[in-house]
mmCIF file of C-alpha atoms in Angstrom:
data_model
loop_
_atom_site.group_PDB
_atom_site.id
_atom_site.type_symbol
_atom_site.label_atom_id
_atom_site.label_comp_id
_atom_site.label_asym_id
_atom_site.label_seq_id
_atom_site.Cartn_x
_atom_site.Cartn_y
_atom_site.Cartn_z
ATOM 1 C CA MET P 1 0.020 -0.044 -0.042
ATOM 2 C CA ARG P 2 3.028 2.392 -0.222
ATOM 3 C CA ARG P 3 1.961 3.994 -3.309
ATOM 4 C CA GLU P 4 -1.658 4.490 -2.136
ATOM 5 C CA ARG P 5 -0.573 5.800 1.099
ATOM 6 C CA THR P 6 1.843 8.279 -0.626
ATOM 7 C CA ALA P 7 -1.109 9.486 -3.012
ATOM 8 C CA VAL P 8 -3.139 10.303 0.050
ATOM 9 C CA HIS P 9 -0.410 11.943 1.893
ATOM 10 C CA LEU P 10 0.134 14.303 -1.187
ATOM 11 C CA LEU P 11 -3.530 15.207 -1.348
ATOM 12 C CA PHE P 12 -3.789 16.115 2.395
ATOM 13 C CA PHE P 13 -0.459 18.180 1.811
ATOM 14 C CA LEU P 14 -1.971 20.020 -1.042
ATOM 15 C CA CYS P 15 -5.448 20.696 0.795
ATOM 16 C CA GLY P 16 -3.332 22.225 3.949
ATOM 17 C CA ALA P 17 -1.024 24.145 1.333
ATOM 18 C CA ALA P 18 -4.133 25.695 -0.453
ATOM 19 C CA ILE P 19 -5.416 26.846 2.920
ATOM 20 C CA GLY P 20 -2.052 28.038 4.168
ATOM 21 C CA THR P 21 -1.308 30.053 0.878
ATOM 22 C CA TRP P 22 -4.761 31.779 1.164
ATOM 23 C CA THR P 23 -4.228 32.735 4.737
ATOM 24 C CA ALA P 24 -0.742 34.202 4.169
ATOM 25 C CA ARG P 25 -2.372 36.423 1.344
ATOM 26 C CA ILE P 26 -5.335 37.668 3.541
ATOM 27 C CA PRO P 27 -3.627 41.033 4.289
ATOM 28 C CA ALA P 28 -2.780 42.033 0.555
ATOM 29 C CA ILE P 29 -6.207 41.121 -0.518
ATOM 30 C CA LYS P 30 -7.852 43.154 2.417
ATOM 31 C CA ASP P 31 -5.508 46.144 1.317
ATOM 32 C CA GLU P 32 -6.320 45.827 -2.389
ATOM 33 C CA LEU P 33 -10.034 45.854 -1.752
ATOM 34 C CA GLY P 34 -9.909 48.477 1.048
ATOM 35 C CA LEU P 35 -11.791 46.387 3.452
ATOM 36 C CA SER P 36 -12.409 47.098 6.951
ATOM 37 C CA ASP P 37 -12.022 44.213 9.682
ATOM 38 C CA GLY P 38 -15.543 43.855 9.952
ATOM 39 C CA ARG P 39 -16.257 43.453 6.198
ATOM 40 C CA LEU P 40 -13.376 41.074 5.856
ATOM 41 C CA SER P 41 -14.897 38.956 8.516
ATOM 42 C CA LEU P 42 -18.123 38.532 6.402
ATOM 43 C CA ALA P 43 -15.804 37.419 3.290
ATOM 44 C CA LEU P 44 -14.065 34.896 5.672
ATOM 45 C CA LEU P 45 -17.469 33.565 7.021
ATOM 46 C CA ALA P 46 -18.242 32.620 3.188
ATOM 47 C CA ILE P 47 -15.210 30.143 3.499
ATOM 48 C CA ALA P 48 -16.869 28.497 6.575
ATOM 49 C CA ALA P 49 -20.448 28.406 4.941
ATOM 50 C CA GLY P 50 -19.090 26.724 1.816
ATOM 51 C CA ALA P 51 -17.146 24.013 3.779
ATOM 52 C CA VAL P 52 -20.067 23.045 5.964
ATOM 53 C CA ALA P 53 -22.282 22.974 2.825
ATOM 54 C CA GLY P 54 -19.762 20.681 1.090
ATOM 55 C CA MET P 55 -19.403 18.517 3.995
ATOM 56 C CA SER P 56 -23.274 18.117 4.038
ATOM 57 C CA VAL P 57 -23.445 16.671 0.774
ATOM 58 C CA VAL P 58 -20.613 14.853 -0.016
ATOM 59 C CA GLY P 59 -21.021 11.969 2.222
ATOM 60 C CA ARG P 60 -23.613 10.398 0.002
ATOM 61 C CA LEU P 61 -21.514 10.888 -3.012
ATOM 62 C CA VAL P 62 -18.543 9.091 -1.491
ATOM 63 C CA ASP P 63 -20.707 6.102 -0.305
ATOM 64 C CA ARG P 64 -22.323 5.744 -3.704
ATOM 65 C CA TYR P 65 -19.538 6.297 -6.164
ATOM 66 C CA GLY P 66 -16.418 5.616 -3.900
ATOM 67 C CA SER P 67 -14.115 8.111 -2.240
ATOM 68 C CA ALA P 68 -11.500 8.245 -5.312
ATOM 69 C CA ARG P 69 -14.206 9.231 -7.694
ATOM 70 C CA VAL P 70 -14.923 12.342 -5.511
ATOM 71 C CA MET P 71 -11.612 13.033 -4.129
ATOM 72 C CA ILE P 72 -9.522 13.279 -7.216
ATOM 73 C CA PRO P 73 -11.851 15.904 -9.167
ATOM 74 C CA ALA P 74 -12.184 17.922 -5.932
ATOM 75 C CA ALA P 75 -8.197 18.005 -5.570
ATOM 76 C CA LEU P 76 -7.887 19.263 -9.348
ATOM 77 C CA ALA P 77 -10.782 21.775 -8.494
ATOM 78 C CA GLN P 78 -8.996 22.954 -5.293
ATOM 79 C CA GLY P 79 -5.943 24.168 -7.375
ATOM 80 C CA VAL P 80 -8.577 26.083 -9.856
ATOM 81 C CA VAL P 81 -10.671 27.684 -7.282
ATOM 82 C CA LEU P 82 -7.688 29.193 -5.261
ATOM 83 C CA VAL P 83 -7.220 31.631 -7.922
ATOM 84 C CA PRO P 84 -10.593 33.621 -8.455
ATOM 85 C CA PRO P 85 -10.400 35.127 -4.975
ATOM 86 C CA ALA P 86 -7.344 37.267 -6.212
ATOM 87 C CA PHE P 87 -9.257 38.758 -8.897
ATOM 88 C CA ALA P 88 -12.315 39.897 -6.955
ATOM 89 C CA GLY P 89 -13.233 43.451 -7.307
ATOM 90 C CA ASP P 90 -15.416 43.873 -4.451
ATOM 91 C CA LEU P 91 -16.727 42.273 -1.305
ATOM 92 C CA GLY P 92 -19.494 40.535 -3.160
ATOM 93 C CA VAL P 93 -17.500 38.854 -5.502
ATOM 94 C CA LEU P 94 -14.801 37.909 -2.975
ATOM 95 C CA ALA P 95 -17.428 36.272 -0.773
ATOM 96 C CA GLY P 96 -18.613 34.364 -3.797
ATOM 97 C CA THR P 97 -15.435 33.178 -4.812
ATOM 98 C CA LEU P 98 -14.524 32.110 -1.224
ATOM 99 C CA LEU P 99 -17.796 30.360 -0.837
ATOM 100 C CA VAL P 100 -16.915 28.310 -3.748
ATOM 101 C CA PHE P 101 -13.417 27.604 -2.300
ATOM 102 C CA GLY P 102 -14.844 26.598 1.129
ATOM 103 C CA LEU P 103 -17.297 24.077 -0.755
ATOM 104 C CA VAL P 104 -14.378 22.634 -2.663
ATOM 105 C CA HIS P 105 -12.424 22.251 0.550
ATOM 106 C CA GLY P 106 -15.202 20.503 2.450
ATOM 107 C CA VAL P 107 -15.793 18.156 -0.363
ATOM 108 C CA LEU P 108 -11.973 17.285 -0.661
ATOM 109 C CA ASP P 109 -11.633 17.026 3.371
ATOM 110 C CA VAL P 110 -14.341 14.331 3.708
ATOM 111 C CA SER P 111 -13.506 12.445 0.654
ATOM 112 C CA MET P 112 -9.784 12.374 1.298
ATOM 113 C CA ASN P 113 -10.347 11.333 4.857
ATOM 114 C CA ALA P 114 -12.679 8.456 3.588
ATOM 115 C CA ASN P 115 -10.054 7.376 1.251
ATOM 116 C CA ALA P 116 -7.545 7.481 4.081
ATOM 117 C CA VAL P 117 -9.772 5.056 6.084
ATOM 118 C CA GLN P 118 -9.701 2.659 3.113
ATOM 119 C CA VAL P 119 -6.047 2.684 2.958
ATOM 120 C CA GLU P 120 -5.896 2.159 6.783
ATOM 121 C CA ARG P 121 -8.386 -0.757 6.276
ATOM 122 C CA ALA P 122 -6.457 -2.233 3.340
ATOM 123 C CA SER P 123 -2.849 -1.833 4.902
ATOM 124 C CA GLY P 124 -4.281 -3.496 8.143
ATOM 125 C CA ARG P 125 -2.470 -0.845 10.481
ATOM 126 C CA ALA P 126 -3.192 2.625 11.903
ATOM 127 C CA VAL P 127 -1.943 5.383 9.605
ATOM 128 C CA MET P 128 -4.563 8.049 10.051
ATOM 129 C CA SER P 129 -2.419 10.326 12.371
ATOM 130 C CA SER P 130 0.185 10.624 9.643
ATOM 131 C CA PHE P 131 -2.245 11.924 7.030
ATOM 132 C CA HIS P 132 -3.373 14.807 9.469
ATOM 133 C CA ALA P 133 0.294 15.458 10.351
ATOM 134 C CA VAL P 134 0.947 16.033 6.490
ATOM 135 C CA PHE P 135 -2.032 18.173 6.240
ATOM 136 C CA SER P 136 -0.573 20.477 9.107
ATOM 137 C CA ILE P 137 2.948 20.480 7.223
ATOM 138 C CA GLY P 138 1.186 21.572 3.972
ATOM 139 C CA GLY P 139 -0.332 24.349 5.822
ATOM 140 C CA PHE P 140 2.987 25.471 7.051
ATOM 141 C CA SER P 141 4.543 25.138 3.518
ATOM 142 C CA GLY P 142 1.660 26.972 2.019
ATOM 143 C CA ALA P 143 1.905 29.867 4.472
ATOM 144 C CA ALA P 144 5.589 29.904 3.843
ATOM 145 C CA ALA P 145 5.139 30.081 0.098
ATOM 146 C CA GLY P 146 2.745 32.884 0.436
ATOM 147 C CA GLY P 147 5.115 34.908 2.787
ATOM 148 C CA VAL P 148 7.861 34.421 0.099
ATOM 149 C CA PHE P 149 5.623 35.719 -2.605
ATOM 150 C CA ALA P 150 4.528 38.662 -0.199
ATOM 151 C CA HIS P 151 8.214 39.372 0.507
ATOM 152 C CA LEU P 152 8.925 39.512 -3.120
ATOM 153 C CA SER P 153 6.063 42.213 -3.494
ATOM 154 C CA LEU P 154 4.358 39.763 -5.895
ATOM 155 C CA THR P 155 0.601 40.079 -6.120
ATOM 156 C CA PRO P 156 -1.972 37.632 -4.842
ATOM 157 C CA ALA P 157 -2.787 36.728 -8.329
ATOM 158 C CA THR P 158 0.674 35.778 -9.016
ATOM 159 C CA THR P 159 0.657 33.842 -5.762
ATOM 160 C CA PHE P 160 -2.666 31.928 -6.385
ATOM 161 C CA VAL P 161 -1.874 31.155 -9.909
ATOM 162 C CA SER P 162 1.684 29.874 -9.430
ATOM 163 C CA VAL P 163 0.537 27.626 -6.161
ATOM 164 C CA GLY P 164 -2.741 26.573 -8.030
ATOM 165 C CA ALA P 165 -0.860 25.397 -11.039
ATOM 166 C CA VAL P 166 1.426 23.269 -8.687
ATOM 167 C CA ILE P 167 -1.626 21.824 -6.872
ATOM 168 C CA VAL P 168 -3.193 20.723 -10.148
ATOM 169 C CA VAL P 169 0.049 19.036 -11.523
ATOM 170 C CA LEU P 170 0.636 17.180 -8.318
ATOM 171 C CA ALA P 171 -2.999 16.176 -7.847
ATOM 172 C CA VAL P 172 -2.919 14.678 -11.351
ATOM 173 C CA TRP P 173 0.291 12.675 -10.158
ATOM 174 C CA ALA P 174 -1.496 11.613 -7.048
ATOM 175 C CA ALA P 175 -4.336 10.313 -9.057
ATOM 176 C CA ARG P 176 -2.396 7.633 -10.750
ATOM 177 C CA TRP P 177 -1.738 5.990 -7.282
ATOM 178 C CA ALA P 178 -4.882 6.710 -5.423
ATOM 179 C CA LEU P 179 -6.865 3.650 -3.920
ATOM 180 C CA ARG P 180 -9.980 2.990 -5.850
ATOM 181 C CA PRO P 181 -11.871 0.415 -4.113
ATOM 182 C CA ALA P 182 -15.471 -0.342 -5.116
ATOM 183 C CA PRO P 183 -18.192 1.073 -2.835
ATOM 184 C CA ALA P 184 -18.882 -1.134 0.170
ATOM 185 C CA LYS P 185 -22.435 -2.828 0.301
ATOM 186 C CA HIS P 186 -24.457 -2.798 3.536
ATOM 187 C CA THR P 187 -25.934 -6.049 4.612
ATOM 188 C CA GLY P 188 -28.109 -4.492 7.656
ATOM 189 C CA GLY P 189 -31.361 -3.036 7.587
ATOM 190 C CA ARG P 190 -30.532 0.354 8.647
ATOM 191 C CA ASP P 191 -32.185 3.333 6.667
ATOM 192 C CA GLY P 192 -29.647 4.249 4.072
ATOM 193 C CA GLY P 193 -29.904 7.882 4.842
ATOM 194 C CA ARG P 194 -28.843 7.534 8.631
ATOM 195 C CA PRO P 195 -25.208 7.130 9.615
ATOM 196 C CA PRO P 196 -24.069 4.457 11.867
ATOM 197 C CA LYS P 197 -24.996 4.523 15.615
ATOM 198 C CA GLY P 198 -22.721 7.010 17.789
ATOM 199 C CA ILE P 199 -21.524 9.106 14.986
ATOM 200 C CA VAL P 200 -23.219 12.297 16.456
ATOM 201 C CA PHE P 201 -21.197 11.580 19.532
ATOM 202 C CA LEU P 202 -18.050 11.206 17.767
ATOM 203 C CA GLY P 203 -18.755 14.409 16.177
ATOM 204 C CA VAL P 204 -19.155 16.002 19.457
ATOM 205 C CA LEU P 205 -15.614 14.605 20.486
ATOM 206 C CA ALA P 206 -14.199 16.354 17.447
ATOM 207 C CA PHE P 207 -16.151 19.491 18.285
ATOM 208 C CA CYS P 208 -14.497 19.633 21.733
ATOM 209 C CA CYS P 209 -10.939 19.144 20.338
ATOM 210 C CA LEU P 210 -11.513 21.778 17.621
ATOM 211 C CA VAL P 211 -12.812 24.346 20.155
ATOM 212 C CA GLY P 212 -9.534 24.068 21.730
ATOM 213 C CA GLU P 213 -7.509 24.296 18.262
ATOM 214 C CA GLY P 214 -9.644 27.319 17.387
ATOM 215 C CA ALA P 215 -9.158 28.970 20.785
ATOM 216 C CA ALA P 216 -5.456 28.269 20.902
ATOM 217 C CA ALA P 217 -5.023 29.906 17.293
ATOM 218 C CA ASP P 218 -6.846 33.142 18.330
ATOM 219 C CA TRP P 219 -6.163 33.553 21.999
ATOM 220 C CA SER P 220 -2.941 32.113 23.015
ATOM 221 C CA SER P 221 -1.093 34.992 22.041
ATOM 222 C CA VAL P 222 -3.464 37.366 23.522
ATOM 223 C CA TYR P 223 -3.552 35.533 26.747
ATOM 224 C CA LEU P 224 0.385 35.587 26.921
ATOM 225 C CA HIS P 225 0.865 39.187 26.206
ATOM 226 C CA GLU P 226 -2.297 40.858 28.104
ATOM 227 C CA ASP P 227 -2.467 38.475 31.000
ATOM 228 C CA LEU P 228 0.918 37.265 31.507
ATOM 229 C CA GLY P 229 2.740 40.258 30.523
ATOM 230 C CA ALA P 230 4.833 38.722 27.753
ATOM 231 C CA SER P 231 6.332 40.856 24.792
ATOM 232 C CA PRO P 232 4.437 40.634 21.461
ATOM 233 C CA GLY P 233 7.227 38.491 20.090
ATOM 234 C CA PHE P 234 7.348 35.985 22.918
ATOM 235 C CA ALA P 235 3.611 35.849 23.124
ATOM 236 C CA ALA P 236 3.620 34.412 19.534
ATOM 237 C CA ALA P 237 5.864 31.643 20.814
ATOM 238 C CA GLY P 238 2.640 30.044 22.476
ATOM 239 C CA TYR P 239 0.913 29.427 19.318
ATOM 240 C CA ALA P 240 4.159 28.394 17.573
ATOM 241 C CA ALA P 241 4.830 25.816 20.288
ATOM 242 C CA PHE P 242 0.999 24.517 20.052
ATOM 243 C CA SER P 243 1.398 24.041 16.199
ATOM 244 C CA VAL P 244 4.860 22.326 16.562
ATOM 245 C CA THR P 245 3.959 19.842 19.212
ATOM 246 C CA MET P 246 0.572 19.040 17.358
ATOM 247 C CA THR P 247 2.418 18.281 14.133
ATOM 248 C CA ALA P 248 5.005 16.275 16.177
ATOM 249 C CA GLY P 249 2.354 14.409 17.856
ATOM 250 C CA ARG P 250 0.746 13.333 14.785
ATOM 251 C CA LEU P 251 3.849 12.166 13.277
ATOM 252 C CA ALA P 252 4.088 9.905 16.198
ATOM 253 C CA GLY P 253 0.444 9.083 16.578
ATOM 254 C CA ASP P 254 0.197 6.052 14.284
ATOM 255 C CA ARG P 255 3.019 4.291 16.295
ATOM 256 C CA LEU P 256 1.268 5.185 19.753
ATOM 257 C CA ALA P 257 -1.999 4.012 18.299
ATOM 258 C CA ALA P 258 -0.590 0.587 17.358
ATOM 259 C CA ARG P 259 0.909 0.179 20.698
ATOM 260 C CA LEU P 260 -1.833 1.725 23.132
ATOM 261 C CA GLY P 261 -4.923 1.139 21.056
ATOM 262 C CA ALA P 262 -7.300 4.172 20.180
ATOM 263 C CA VAL P 263 -9.181 4.361 23.563
ATOM 264 C CA ARG P 264 -5.976 4.432 25.792
ATOM 265 C CA LEU P 265 -4.242 6.785 23.310
ATOM 266 C CA VAL P 266 -7.211 9.278 23.211
ATOM 267 C CA ARG P 267 -7.705 9.063 26.823
ATOM 268 C CA GLY P 268 -4.056 10.020 27.825
ATOM 269 C CA CYS P 269 -4.071 12.835 25.097
ATOM 270 C CA GLY P 270 -7.107 14.403 26.544
ATOM 271 C CA LEU P 271 -5.526 14.259 29.976
ATOM 272 C CA LEU P 272 -2.299 15.740 28.584
ATOM 273 C CA ALA P 273 -4.166 18.558 26.837
ATOM 274 C CA ALA P 274 -6.280 19.442 29.836
ATOM 275 C CA ALA P 275 -3.216 19.260 32.083
ATOM 276 C CA GLY P 276 -1.123 21.306 29.664
ATOM 277 C CA LEU P 277 -3.555 24.050 29.354
ATOM 278 C CA GLY P 278 -4.011 24.095 33.188
ATOM 279 C CA VAL P 279 -0.231 24.762 33.553
ATOM 280 C CA ALA P 280 -0.568 27.699 31.075
ATOM 281 C CA LEU P 281 -3.518 29.044 33.148
ATOM 282 C CA LEU P 282 -2.073 28.433 36.640
ATOM 283 C CA GLY P 283 1.649 28.926 35.963
ATOM 284 C CA GLY P 284 1.471 32.708 36.215
ATOM 285 C CA HIS P 285 4.588 33.173 34.010
ATOM 286 C CA PRO P 286 5.059 33.494 30.145
ATOM 287 C CA VAL P 287 7.335 30.507 30.099
ATOM 288 C CA ALA P 288 4.871 28.238 31.993
ATOM 289 C CA GLY P 289 2.211 29.644 29.313
ATOM 290 C CA VAL P 290 4.244 28.619 26.313
ATOM 291 C CA VAL P 291 4.990 25.162 27.966
ATOM 292 C CA GLY P 292 1.492 24.678 28.821
ATOM 293 C CA PHE P 293 0.304 25.467 25.203
ATOM 294 C CA ALA P 294 3.048 23.203 23.931
ATOM 295 C CA CYS P 295 1.367 20.242 25.992
ATOM 296 C CA PHE P 296 -2.039 21.328 24.984
ATOM 297 C CA GLY P 297 -1.042 20.995 21.395
ATOM 298 C CA ALA P 298 0.642 17.680 21.906
ATOM 299 C CA GLY P 299 -2.430 16.359 23.703
ATOM 300 C CA LEU P 300 -4.886 17.354 21.218
ATOM 301 C CA SER P 301 -2.694 16.046 18.290
ATOM 302 C CA CYS P 302 -3.836 12.540 18.157
ATOM 303 C CA ILE P 303 -7.567 12.863 19.059
ATOM 304 C CA VAL P 304 -9.231 14.041 15.871
ATOM 305 C CA PRO P 305 -7.557 11.469 13.546
ATOM 306 C CA GLN P 306 -8.485 8.721 16.035
ATOM 307 C CA VAL P 307 -12.079 9.952 16.083
ATOM 308 C CA PHE P 308 -12.102 10.338 12.244
ATOM 309 C CA SER P 309 -10.665 6.694 11.949
ATOM 310 C CA ALA P 310 -13.360 5.492 14.233
ATOM 311 C CA ALA P 311 -16.099 7.233 12.349
ATOM 312 C CA GLY P 312 -15.039 5.928 8.943
ATOM 313 C CA HIS P 313 -14.444 2.196 10.373
ATOM 314 C CA ARG P 314 -17.894 1.955 12.095
ATOM 315 C CA ASP P 315 -19.768 0.810 8.952
ATOM 316 C CA PRO P 316 -17.742 0.816 5.567
ATOM 317 C CA ALA P 317 -20.891 1.242 3.593
ATOM 318 C CA TYR P 318 -21.522 4.475 5.445
ATOM 319 C CA ALA P 319 -18.012 5.827 5.792
ATOM 320 C CA GLY P 320 -18.711 8.913 3.740
ATOM 321 C CA ARG P 321 -21.810 10.027 5.557
ATOM 322 C CA ALA P 322 -20.200 9.038 8.880
ATOM 323 C CA LEU P 323 -17.074 11.056 8.260
ATOM 324 C CA ALA P 324 -19.278 14.150 6.918
ATOM 325 C CA ARG P 325 -21.301 14.091 9.898
ATOM 326 C CA THR P 326 -18.424 13.963 12.216
ATOM 327 C CA ALA P 327 -16.161 16.497 10.278
ATOM 328 C CA ALA P 328 -19.212 19.085 10.093
ATOM 329 C CA ILE P 329 -19.812 18.800 13.706
ATOM 330 C CA GLY P 330 -16.201 19.239 14.579
ATOM 331 C CA TYR P 331 -15.652 22.015 12.175
ATOM 332 C CA LEU P 332 -18.404 23.946 13.924
ATOM 333 C CA GLY P 333 -16.172 23.603 17.097
ATOM 334 C CA PHE P 334 -13.210 25.205 15.165
ATOM 335 C CA LEU P 335 -15.572 28.099 14.165
ATOM 336 C CA SER P 336 -17.369 28.757 17.381
ATOM 337 C CA GLY P 337 -14.536 28.078 19.701
ATOM 338 C CA PRO P 338 -12.935 31.635 19.415
ATOM 339 C CA VAL P 339 -16.196 33.349 19.634
ATOM 340 C CA LEU P 340 -17.090 31.184 22.647
ATOM 341 C CA ILE P 341 -14.023 32.135 24.456
ATOM 342 C CA GLY P 342 -14.211 35.869 23.592
ATOM 343 C CA ALA P 343 -17.712 35.786 24.908
ATOM 344 C CA ALA P 344 -16.766 34.131 28.192
ATOM 345 C CA ALA P 345 -13.693 36.256 28.482
ATOM 346 C CA GLU P 346 -16.239 39.233 28.531
ATOM 347 C CA LEU P 347 -17.938 37.846 31.489
ATOM 348 C CA GLY P 348 -15.190 36.539 33.611
ATOM 349 C CA GLY P 349 -11.873 37.280 32.090
ATOM 350 C CA LEU P 350 -9.659 35.405 29.455
ATOM 351 C CA PRO P 351 -7.939 33.056 31.950
ATOM 352 C CA ARG P 352 -11.314 31.575 32.957
ATOM 353 C CA ALA P 353 -12.634 31.466 29.660
ATOM 354 C CA LEU P 354 -9.732 29.393 28.438
ATOM 355 C CA ALA P 355 -10.675 26.966 31.147
ATOM 356 C CA ILE P 356 -13.368 25.828 28.907
ATOM 357 C CA PRO P 357 -11.018 23.953 26.239
ATOM 358 C CA ALA P 358 -9.427 22.430 29.237
ATOM 359 C CA LEU P 359 -12.672 21.131 30.576
ATOM 360 C CA LEU P 360 -13.673 19.803 27.012
ATOM 361 C CA ALA P 361 -10.221 17.991 26.713
ATOM 362 C CA ALA P 362 -11.031 16.278 30.276
ATOM 363 C CA PHE P 363 -14.360 15.197 28.912
ATOM 364 C CA VAL P 364 -12.829 13.761 25.868
ATOM 365 C CA ALA P 365 -10.599 11.644 27.971
ATOM 366 C CA LEU P 366 -13.607 10.491 30.001
ATOM 367 C CA ALA P 367 -15.523 9.556 26.843
ATOM 368 C CA ALA P 368 -12.672 7.756 25.097
ATOM 369 C CA THR P 369 -14.549 4.498 25.246
ATOM 370 C CA ALA P 370 -16.845 5.824 22.532
ATOM 371 C CA LEU P 371 -14.024 5.064 20.007
ATOM 372 C CA ARG P 372 -14.057 1.241 20.933
ATOM 373 C CA ALA P 373 -17.127 0.350 18.739
ATOM 374 C CA ARG P 374 -15.717 -0.276 15.250
ATOM 375 C CA ALA P 375 -16.518 -2.509 12.509
ATOM 376 C CA GLU P 376 -12.868 -3.172 11.907
ATOM 377 C CA GLU P 377 -9.847 -2.373 14.047
ATOM 378 C CA PRO P 378 -6.463 -1.864 12.211
ATOM 379 C CA ALA P 379 -3.976 -4.352 13.334
ATOM 380 C CA ALA P 380 -1.149 -3.149 15.348
#
């Protein structure tokens, strides 16, 4: 399965790179269109709306036609739809192009995770964490590429056309090796429109983790600077440490899953995340804050990949719908997390508000047994 794993790894990388490249050029797009922060936020909301819409429809397509028949066209389209936002002349056009970009991203996200589950099943070993690690690496790479283009004073159009072309070429190459299993047939009597039992709860676990990811992305630097008195430069180290340990944890996640099993791994990760964020909140010093966010990232790193794997293995014939439901619920956590933390901070202060993700991580640790019920468990 080496070629098949490589193909899916590449698509995860390209998906992350597209998002990272777009994120890096947001300031330039904002300046070109003369958008205020509020008007820009409306455009960014279109990405989220498109992603949720894509996730809501792609599950049935994956289950009916197979993940590869959905994943490959979506990967090719991703390189194409990255380009139009650079040519938007006003807020309305920008929002429309970003809606399409988000839609394609949502379709690709679910279909490539479904294909990853099929690769995991065919190879007989846990490999899901490595795919999510490569997605993170792709995000870093895309952001770095966008930063280089910005440093060279090149336009967003040049950036997106260049990166989009690379994405299309590499997606064509990945298509040659992608696993193309026939859609699984369900032999039970459950209604074909309903995902397997327990999927909503798996989505809740993903929601809890992605609330923490969103909170770390938007509030870690603010907390270190305003509450712990760190300099702006050192405050940025909090999210940097979170991101590095999350990627490192995902690179090690497959070995840990093979050794410990999904339930023990998720339980331990949830406890590490809760304890790490607790250190950041109770340590009272910027260094403790950075160390705490590093542990928080390491703790969250393996949970979502294991949750997605559990959802996809629950019933092979409904893997697309199960992953779509799980991903959509989880994605809502990433979107709502920063808003939830901000509202709670207004009421009780940011340190108390950041206790919410710590409590949610502890809840995930307690509920880890929900990952046990799988149709098939990859061999160690």
